[in-house]
């Protein structure tokens, strides 16, 4: 055998395998700050330029999304890039802005019988409140009896 070959087979000098300890990248995700306001989707109107809509087409209520920043901390307690904890660096949650609801009144009742058989009698009919206005909806008119002479 050649000394050169023996020298090459010496695994201390020329190892056939190498090992290395695994670095464990674990991060702790914590919410940071407050939730954003509820952001509603922005509709694109058919036939209009993308992103340009008239005022009447802008949604002011319904389902949307809200966001909250994420603080991402490594095992040593240092802040790291939040995208290491989440795809965007934000928590996302579905939210809802209630739509305005107008006051709703009942239909008119039938006219009552006349209060006098002759002369200036009165007939009465009325409405009643079915639903109060909510979240900026049209308020109810003052309810009083409607009379007919």
Coordinates of C-alpha atoms in Angstrom, one line a residue:
X1 CA 0.0 0.0 0.0
X2 CA 1.2 3.5 -0.7
X3 CA 1.6 5.8 2.1
X4 CA -0.3 8.4 0.1
X5 CA -3.4 6.2 0.0
X6 CA -3.2 5.5 3.7
X7 CA -2.9 9.2 4.3
X8 CA -6.0 9.9 2.3
X9 CA -8.0 7.2 4.2
X10 CA -7.3 8.9 7.5
X11 CA -10.8 10.1 8.4
X12 CA -9.5 12.6 11.0
X13 CA -7.7 14.5 8.3
X14 CA -10.1 13.8 5.4
X15 CA -13.6 13.1 6.9
X16 CA -16.2 11.5 4.7
X17 CA -19.1 13.2 6.6
X18 CA -19.5 16.4 8.3
X19 CA -22.1 17.3 10.9
X20 CA -23.4 20.6 12.2
X21 CA -25.9 21.4 14.9
X22 CA -29.3 22.5 13.7
X23 CA -30.1 26.2 14.2
X24 CA -33.7 26.3 15.5
X25 CA -35.5 29.3 14.2
X26 CA -38.5 29.6 16.4
X27 CA -40.3 32.9 16.7
X28 CA -43.0 34.2 19.0
X29 CA -45.8 36.2 17.3
X30 CA -47.6 38.9 19.4
X31 CA -50.3 41.4 18.4
X32 CA -48.9 44.9 18.4
X33 CA -51.1 48.0 18.6
X34 CA -54.8 48.3 18.0
X35 CA -57.0 47.0 15.2
X36 CA -57.4 49.3 12.2
X37 CA -60.8 50.6 11.2
X38 CA -62.9 48.2 9.2
X39 CA -61.9 48.6 5.6
X40 CA -64.6 47.8 3.0
X41 CA -63.8 46.4 -0.4
X42 CA -63.6 49.1 -3.1
X43 CA -66.0 48.0 -6.0
X44 CA -64.9 48.6 -9.5
X45 CA -67.8 49.7 -11.6
X46 CA -68.4 48.0 -15.0
X47 CA -67.5 50.2 -17.9
X48 CA -65.4 52.6 -15.7
X49 CA -61.7 52.9 -15.4
X50 CA -60.2 50.5 -12.8
X51 CA -60.3 52.3 -9.4
X52 CA -62.5 55.2 -10.5
X53 CA -66.0 55.1 -9.3
X54 CA -68.7 57.7 -8.7
X55 CA -69.5 58.7 -5.1
X56 CA -72.8 56.8 -5.2
X57 CA -71.0 53.5 -5.9
X58 CA -68.8 53.7 -2.8
X59 CA -69.9 51.2 -0.2
X60 CA -70.3 52.6 3.3
X61 CA -71.5 49.5 5.1
X62 CA -71.2 45.7 5.0
X63 CA -68.4 43.2 5.4
X64 CA -64.8 44.2 5.3
X65 CA -61.4 43.5 6.8
X66 CA -59.4 45.0 9.6
X67 CA -55.7 44.7 10.3
X68 CA -53.4 44.5 13.3
X69 CA -49.7 44.6 13.3
X70 CA -47.7 41.6 14.6
X71 CA -44.5 41.9 16.6
X72 CA -42.2 39.0 15.9
X73 CA -39.7 38.0 18.6
X74 CA -36.8 35.5 18.3
X75 CA -35.7 33.1 21.1
X76 CA -33.3 35.8 22.4
X77 CA -36.2 38.2 22.8
X78 CA -35.1 40.5 19.9
X79 CA -37.6 42.0 17.5
X80 CA -37.2 40.5 14.0
X81 CA -38.9 41.0 10.7
X82 CA -42.7 40.4 11.3
X83 CA -42.9 38.5 8.0
X84 CA -41.0 35.6 9.7
X85 CA -44.1 35.1 11.8
X86 CA -46.9 35.8 9.3
X87 CA -47.0 36.2 5.5
X88 CA -47.8 39.9 5.6
X89 CA -46.7 41.0 9.1
X90 CA -50.4 41.6 10.0
X91 CA -53.2 39.8 11.5
X92 CA -56.4 40.0 9.4
X93 CA -59.9 39.7 10.7
X94 CA -63.4 40.0 9.0
X95 CA -65.4 42.9 10.3
X96 CA -68.8 44.4 9.7
X97 CA -70.1 48.0 9.5
X98 CA -73.8 48.0 10.0
X99 CA -75.8 49.6 7.3
X100 CA -78.2 52.5 8.1
X101 CA -81.7 51.3 8.7
X102 CA -84.6 53.7 8.1
X103 CA -87.6 54.0 10.4
X104 CA -90.3 51.6 9.4
X105 CA -94.0 52.3 10.1
X106 CA -97.0 50.1 9.8
X107 CA -99.5 50.5 7.0
X108 CA -102.5 52.7 7.8
X109 CA -105.2 51.0 9.8
X110 CA -108.7 51.1 8.3
X111 CA -110.8 54.2 9.1
X112 CA -112.8 53.9 12.3
X113 CA -116.6 54.4 12.3
X114 CA -117.7 58.0 12.4
X115 CA -118.0 59.4 16.0
X116 CA -121.3 61.0 15.3
X117 CA -124.2 59.8 13.2
X118 CA -124.9 63.3 11.9
X119 CA -123.0 66.6 11.8
X120 CA -119.3 67.1 12.4
X121 CA -118.2 63.6 13.6
X122 CA -114.6 62.3 13.2
X123 CA -113.1 59.2 11.7
X124 CA -109.7 58.1 12.9
X125 CA -106.9 55.9 11.4
X126 CA -103.4 55.4 12.6
X127 CA -99.9 54.0 12.1
X128 CA -97.5 52.5 14.6
X129 CA -93.7 52.1 14.8
X130 CA -92.5 48.8 13.4
X131 CA -88.7 49.5 13.5
X132 CA -86.7 52.5 14.9
X133 CA -84.1 54.2 12.7
X134 CA -80.6 52.7 13.3
X135 CA -77.1 53.8 12.5
X136 CA -77.9 57.1 10.8
X137 CA -81.1 55.9 9.0
X138 CA -84.0 58.2 8.2
X139 CA -85.7 59.1 11.5
X140 CA -89.4 58.5 12.2
X141 CA -91.9 61.2 11.8
X142 CA -93.8 62.4 14.8
X143 CA -96.6 59.8 15.2
X144 CA -100.1 61.3 15.9
X145 CA -103.6 60.3 14.9
X146 CA -104.7 61.4 11.5
X147 CA -108.3 62.6 11.6
X148 CA -110.8 63.0 8.9
X149 CA -113.9 65.1 9.5

